[in-house]
PDB file of C-alpha atoms in Angstrom:
ATOM      1  CA  UNK A   1      60.429 113.378 137.560  1.00 49.00           C
ATOM      2  CA  UNK A   2      60.718 110.292 135.325  1.00 51.00           C
ATOM      3  CA  UNK A   3      61.817 112.392 132.326  1.00 50.00           C
ATOM      4  CA  UNK A   4      64.548 113.974 134.450  1.00 51.00           C
ATOM      5  CA  UNK A   5      65.739 110.543 135.641  1.00 53.00           C
ATOM      6  CA  UNK A   6      65.781 109.234 132.074  1.00 50.00           C
ATOM      7  CA  UNK A   7      67.776 112.275 130.880  1.00 58.00           C
ATOM      8  CA  UNK A   8      70.277 111.849 133.707  1.00 58.00           C
ATOM      9  CA  UNK A   9      70.695 108.134 132.928  1.00 51.00           C
ATOM     10  CA  UNK A  10      71.064 108.889 129.231  1.00 51.00           C
ATOM     11  CA  UNK A  11      73.750 111.474 130.004  1.00 51.00           C
ATOM     12  CA  UNK A  12      75.629 109.036 132.264  1.00 54.00           C
ATOM     13  CA  UNK A  13      75.437 106.336 129.590  1.00 52.00           C
ATOM     14  CA  UNK A  14      76.719 108.744 126.949  1.00 49.00           C
ATOM     15  CA  UNK A  15      79.689 109.782 129.117  1.00 49.00           C
ATOM     16  CA  UNK A  16      80.503 106.142 129.896  1.00 50.00           C
ATOM     17  CA  UNK A  17      80.405 105.256 126.195  1.00 49.00           C
ATOM     18  CA  UNK A  18      82.637 108.198 125.339  1.00 46.00           C
ATOM     19  CA  UNK A  19      85.157 107.219 128.027  1.00 47.00           C
ATOM     20  CA  UNK A  20      85.194 103.671 126.714  1.00 45.00           C
ATOM     21  CA  UNK A  21      85.853 104.904 123.187  1.00 42.00           C
ATOM     22  CA  UNK A  22      88.658 107.242 124.261  1.00 41.00           C
ATOM     23  CA  UNK A  23      90.507 104.743 126.468  1.00 39.00           C
ATOM     24  CA  UNK A  24      91.740 102.549 123.576  1.00 41.00           C
ATOM     25  CA  UNK A  25      92.936 105.607 121.671  1.00 42.00           C
ATOM     26  CA  UNK A  26      94.958 106.786 124.656  1.00 39.00           C
ATOM     27  CA  UNK A  27      96.331 103.324 125.363  1.00 41.00           C
ATOM     28  CA  UNK A  28      97.315 102.961 121.708  1.00 48.00           C
ATOM     29  CA  UNK A  29      99.987 105.651 122.068  1.00 55.00           C
ATOM     30  CA  UNK A  30     101.832 103.965 124.924  1.00 68.00           C
ATOM     31  CA  UNK A  31     105.526 103.372 124.382  1.00 74.00           C
ATOM     32  CA  UNK A  32     105.772 101.065 127.412  1.00 83.00           C
ATOM     33  CA  UNK A  33     107.033  98.190 125.229  1.00 88.00           C
ATOM     34  CA  UNK A  34     110.170 100.187 124.364  1.00 92.00           C
ATOM     35  CA  UNK A  35     113.091 101.424 126.453  1.00 93.00           C
ATOM     36  CA  UNK A  36     112.710 105.103 125.667  1.00 91.00           C
ATOM     37  CA  UNK A  37     115.755 105.965 127.799  1.00 92.00           C
ATOM     38  CA  UNK A  38     118.064 104.159 125.333  1.00 93.00           C
ATOM     39  CA  UNK A  39     118.730 104.566 121.646  1.00 95.00           C
ATOM     40  CA  UNK A  40     120.477 101.997 119.462  1.00 96.00           C
ATOM     41  CA  UNK A  41     121.611 102.421 115.866  1.00 97.00           C
ATOM     42  CA  UNK A  42     122.012  99.998 112.983  1.00 96.00           C
ATOM     43  CA  UNK A  43     122.502  99.935 109.236  1.00 96.00           C
ATOM     44  CA  UNK A  44     120.517  97.539 107.163  1.00 97.00           C
ATOM     45  CA  UNK A  45     118.519  96.770 104.078  1.00 98.00           C
ATOM     46  CA  UNK A  46     114.869  97.683 103.897  1.00 97.00           C
ATOM     47  CA  UNK A  47     112.889  94.482 103.368  1.00 98.00           C
ATOM     48  CA  UNK A  48     109.448  96.021 103.797  1.00 96.00           C
ATOM     49  CA  UNK A  49     107.881  99.362 104.680  1.00 95.00           C
ATOM     50  CA  UNK A  50     104.228  99.548 105.706  1.00 95.00           C
ATOM     51  CA  UNK A  51     102.823 103.047 105.219  1.00 93.00           C
ATOM     52  CA  UNK A  52      99.690 102.970 107.331  1.00 90.00           C
ATOM     53  CA  UNK A  53      97.688 104.395 110.184  1.00 85.00           C
ATOM     54  CA  UNK A  54      97.909 104.644 113.059  1.00 86.00           C
ATOM     55  CA  UNK A  55     101.609 103.737 112.753  1.00 87.00           C
ATOM     56  CA  UNK A  56     103.887 102.849 109.910  1.00 93.00           C
ATOM     57  CA  UNK A  57     106.505 100.157 110.340  1.00 95.00           C
ATOM     58  CA  UNK A  58     109.455  98.577 108.632  1.00 96.00           C
ATOM     59  CA  UNK A  59     111.204  95.246 108.492  1.00 98.00           C
ATOM     60  CA  UNK A  60     114.950  95.677 108.352  1.00 97.00           C
ATOM     61  CA  UNK A  61     117.555  93.062 107.441  1.00 98.00           C
ATOM     62  CA  UNK A  62     120.736  93.671 109.424  1.00 96.00           C
ATOM     63  CA  UNK A  63     123.910  91.739 110.147  1.00 95.00           C
ATOM     64  CA  UNK A  64     124.643  90.301 113.572  1.00 93.00           C
ATOM     65  CA  UNK A  65     127.969  88.502 113.896  1.00 93.00           C
ATOM     66  CA  UNK A  66     128.032  88.081 110.122  1.00 94.00           C
ATOM     67  CA  UNK A  67     124.556  86.542 109.892  1.00 96.00           C
ATOM     68  CA  UNK A  68     121.558  88.233 108.283  1.00 97.00           C
ATOM     69  CA  UNK A  69     118.712  88.789 110.743  1.00 97.00           C
ATOM     70  CA  UNK A  70     115.424  90.688 110.655  1.00 97.00           C
ATOM     71  CA  UNK A  71     113.927  93.227 113.012  1.00 97.00           C
ATOM     72  CA  UNK A  72     110.680  95.152 113.049  1.00 97.00           C
ATOM     73  CA  UNK A  73     110.689  98.868 113.769  1.00 96.00           C
ATOM     74  CA  UNK A  74     107.441 100.689 114.508  1.00 94.00           C
ATOM     75  CA  UNK A  75     107.363 104.320 113.460  1.00 91.00           C
ATOM     76  CA  UNK A  76     105.186 107.377 113.250  1.00 84.00           C
ATOM     77  CA  UNK A  77     102.004 107.963 111.338  1.00 89.00           C
ATOM     78  CA  UNK A  78     101.887 108.687 107.618  1.00 92.00           C
ATOM     79  CA  UNK A  79     100.984 112.269 108.492  1.00 92.00           C
ATOM     80  CA  UNK A  80     104.239 112.659 110.428  1.00 91.00           C
ATOM     81  CA  UNK A  81     106.237 111.352 107.451  1.00 93.00           C
ATOM     82  CA  UNK A  82     104.354 113.649 105.067  1.00 94.00           C
ATOM     83  CA  UNK A  83     104.998 116.683 107.283  1.00 94.00           C
ATOM     84  CA  UNK A  84     108.714 115.932 106.954  1.00 94.00           C
ATOM     85  CA  UNK A  85     108.453 115.689 103.154  1.00 94.00           C
ATOM     86  CA  UNK A  86     108.425 111.894 102.777  1.00 94.00           C
ATOM     87  CA  UNK A  87     106.055 109.771 100.712  1.00 95.00           C
ATOM     88  CA  UNK A  88     105.589 105.995 100.399  1.00 94.00           C
ATOM     89  CA  UNK A  89     107.719 106.081  97.212  1.00 94.00           C
ATOM     90  CA  UNK A  90     110.727 107.235  99.249  1.00 96.00           C
ATOM     91  CA  UNK A  91     110.954 103.821 100.945  1.00 96.00           C
ATOM     92  CA  UNK A  92     112.332 101.341  98.433  1.00 96.00           C
ATOM     93  CA  UNK A  93     112.674  97.621  99.062  1.00 96.00           C
ATOM     94  CA  UNK A  94     116.354  96.673  99.036  1.00 97.00           C
ATOM     95  CA  UNK A  95     117.518 100.189  99.897  1.00 97.00           C
ATOM     96  CA  UNK A  96     120.270 100.662 102.483  1.00 97.00           C
ATOM     97  CA  UNK A  97     119.064 102.672 105.481  1.00 97.00           C
ATOM     98  CA  UNK A  98     120.438 103.855 108.807  1.00 98.00           C
ATOM     99  CA  UNK A  99     118.026 103.593 111.731  1.00 97.00           C
ATOM    100  CA  UNK A 100     118.151 104.738 115.327  1.00 97.00           C
ATOM    101  CA  UNK A 101     115.540 103.212 117.585  1.00 96.00           C
ATOM    102  CA  UNK A 102     114.403 102.692 121.162  1.00 95.00           C
ATOM    103  CA  UNK A 103     114.844  98.955 121.784  1.00 97.00           C
ATOM    104  CA  UNK A 104     112.108  96.547 122.793  1.00 96.00           C
ATOM    105  CA  UNK A 105     112.048  96.069 126.563  1.00 94.00           C
ATOM    106  CA  UNK A 106     111.724  92.298 126.101  1.00 92.00           C
ATOM    107  CA  UNK A 107     115.134  92.047 124.437  1.00 90.00           C
ATOM    108  CA  UNK A 108     113.953  90.912 120.994  1.00 93.00           C
ATOM    109  CA  UNK A 109     115.471  92.790 118.011  1.00 95.00           C
ATOM    110  CA  UNK A 110     113.723  95.997 116.951  1.00 96.00           C
ATOM    111  CA  UNK A 111     111.772  98.697 118.684  1.00 96.00           C
ATOM    112  CA  UNK A 112     110.348 102.183 118.182  1.00 94.00           C
ATOM    113  CA  UNK A 113     111.986 104.372 115.550  1.00 95.00           C
ATOM    114  CA  UNK A 114     113.794 107.485 116.661  1.00 95.00           C
ATOM    115  CA  UNK A 115     115.062 108.354 113.175  1.00 96.00           C
ATOM    116  CA  UNK A 116     115.853 106.900 109.775  1.00 96.00           C
ATOM    117  CA  UNK A 117     118.157 108.100 107.013  1.00 97.00           C
ATOM    118  CA  UNK A 118     117.499 106.791 103.533  1.00 97.00           C
ATOM    119  CA  UNK A 119     120.118 106.155 100.832  1.00 95.00           C
ATOM    120  CA  UNK A 120     118.797 109.274  99.058  1.00 94.00           C
ATOM    121  CA  UNK A 121     119.838 111.360 102.059  1.00 95.00           C
ATOM    122  CA  UNK A 122     116.256 112.066 103.113  1.00 95.00           C
ATOM    123  CA  UNK A 123     115.667 111.572 106.810  1.00 95.00           C
ATOM    124  CA  UNK A 124     112.845 111.319 109.317  1.00 94.00           C
ATOM    125  CA  UNK A 125     112.748 111.914 113.064  1.00 93.00           C
ATOM    126  CA  UNK A 126     109.864 110.513 115.084  1.00 86.00           C
ATOM    127  CA  UNK A 127     108.710 113.592 116.956  1.00 73.00           C
ATOM    128  CA  UNK A 128     105.764 111.770 118.579  1.00 66.00           C
ATOM    129  CA  UNK A 129     108.008 109.324 120.456  1.00 63.00           C
ATOM    130  CA  UNK A 130     110.326 112.156 121.476  1.00 60.00           C
ATOM    131  CA  UNK A 131     107.409 114.273 122.729  1.00 59.00           C
ATOM    132  CA  UNK A 132     105.806 111.651 124.904  1.00 55.00           C
ATOM    133  CA  UNK A 133     109.128 110.395 126.208  1.00 53.00           C
ATOM    134  CA  UNK A 134     107.853 106.874 126.505  1.00 44.00           C
ATOM    135  CA  UNK A 135     104.579 107.481 128.315  1.00 40.00           C
TER     136      UNK A 135
END
C-alpha cells in the first residue's frame, strides 16, 4: 500500500512540475500588450536588429513632427525569418525600412511587428502574430 501511495504522489508531483514548466511557455506567447485589432505603418532607419530566440526585435528611428524618435518593435523568432528566406545579414544598421505593426496598448511608440520591407526589397510577415490574433 505504501509503494502505491508513493507512486501516486510521485505521479502527482511530476504532473505539477510539468504544468509549472509549461505555463511560462504559454504565457510567453501572449500578445496582450499589443492592440492586435489595429495596424500602424511607418518608415524609418534601422538602428539595431536583435536576431534571437524566442523573439527577435528591432529599434527603429522614425520622424515624428520633424523630430527623430526611437521605437522598439518585437518580431517573430529567427526560425520564422529563416523560413521566409531572411538571415541576420539582411538587417543592416542604417538601412531604410518600412514596418507595419500592432501598437502597444499603453500608447508608447512601437509594438508587435506585422511586416517589414527592407531596402533590398526582401520582406517578412509575422505569421505567428496573425495566427494567434492577439491571444
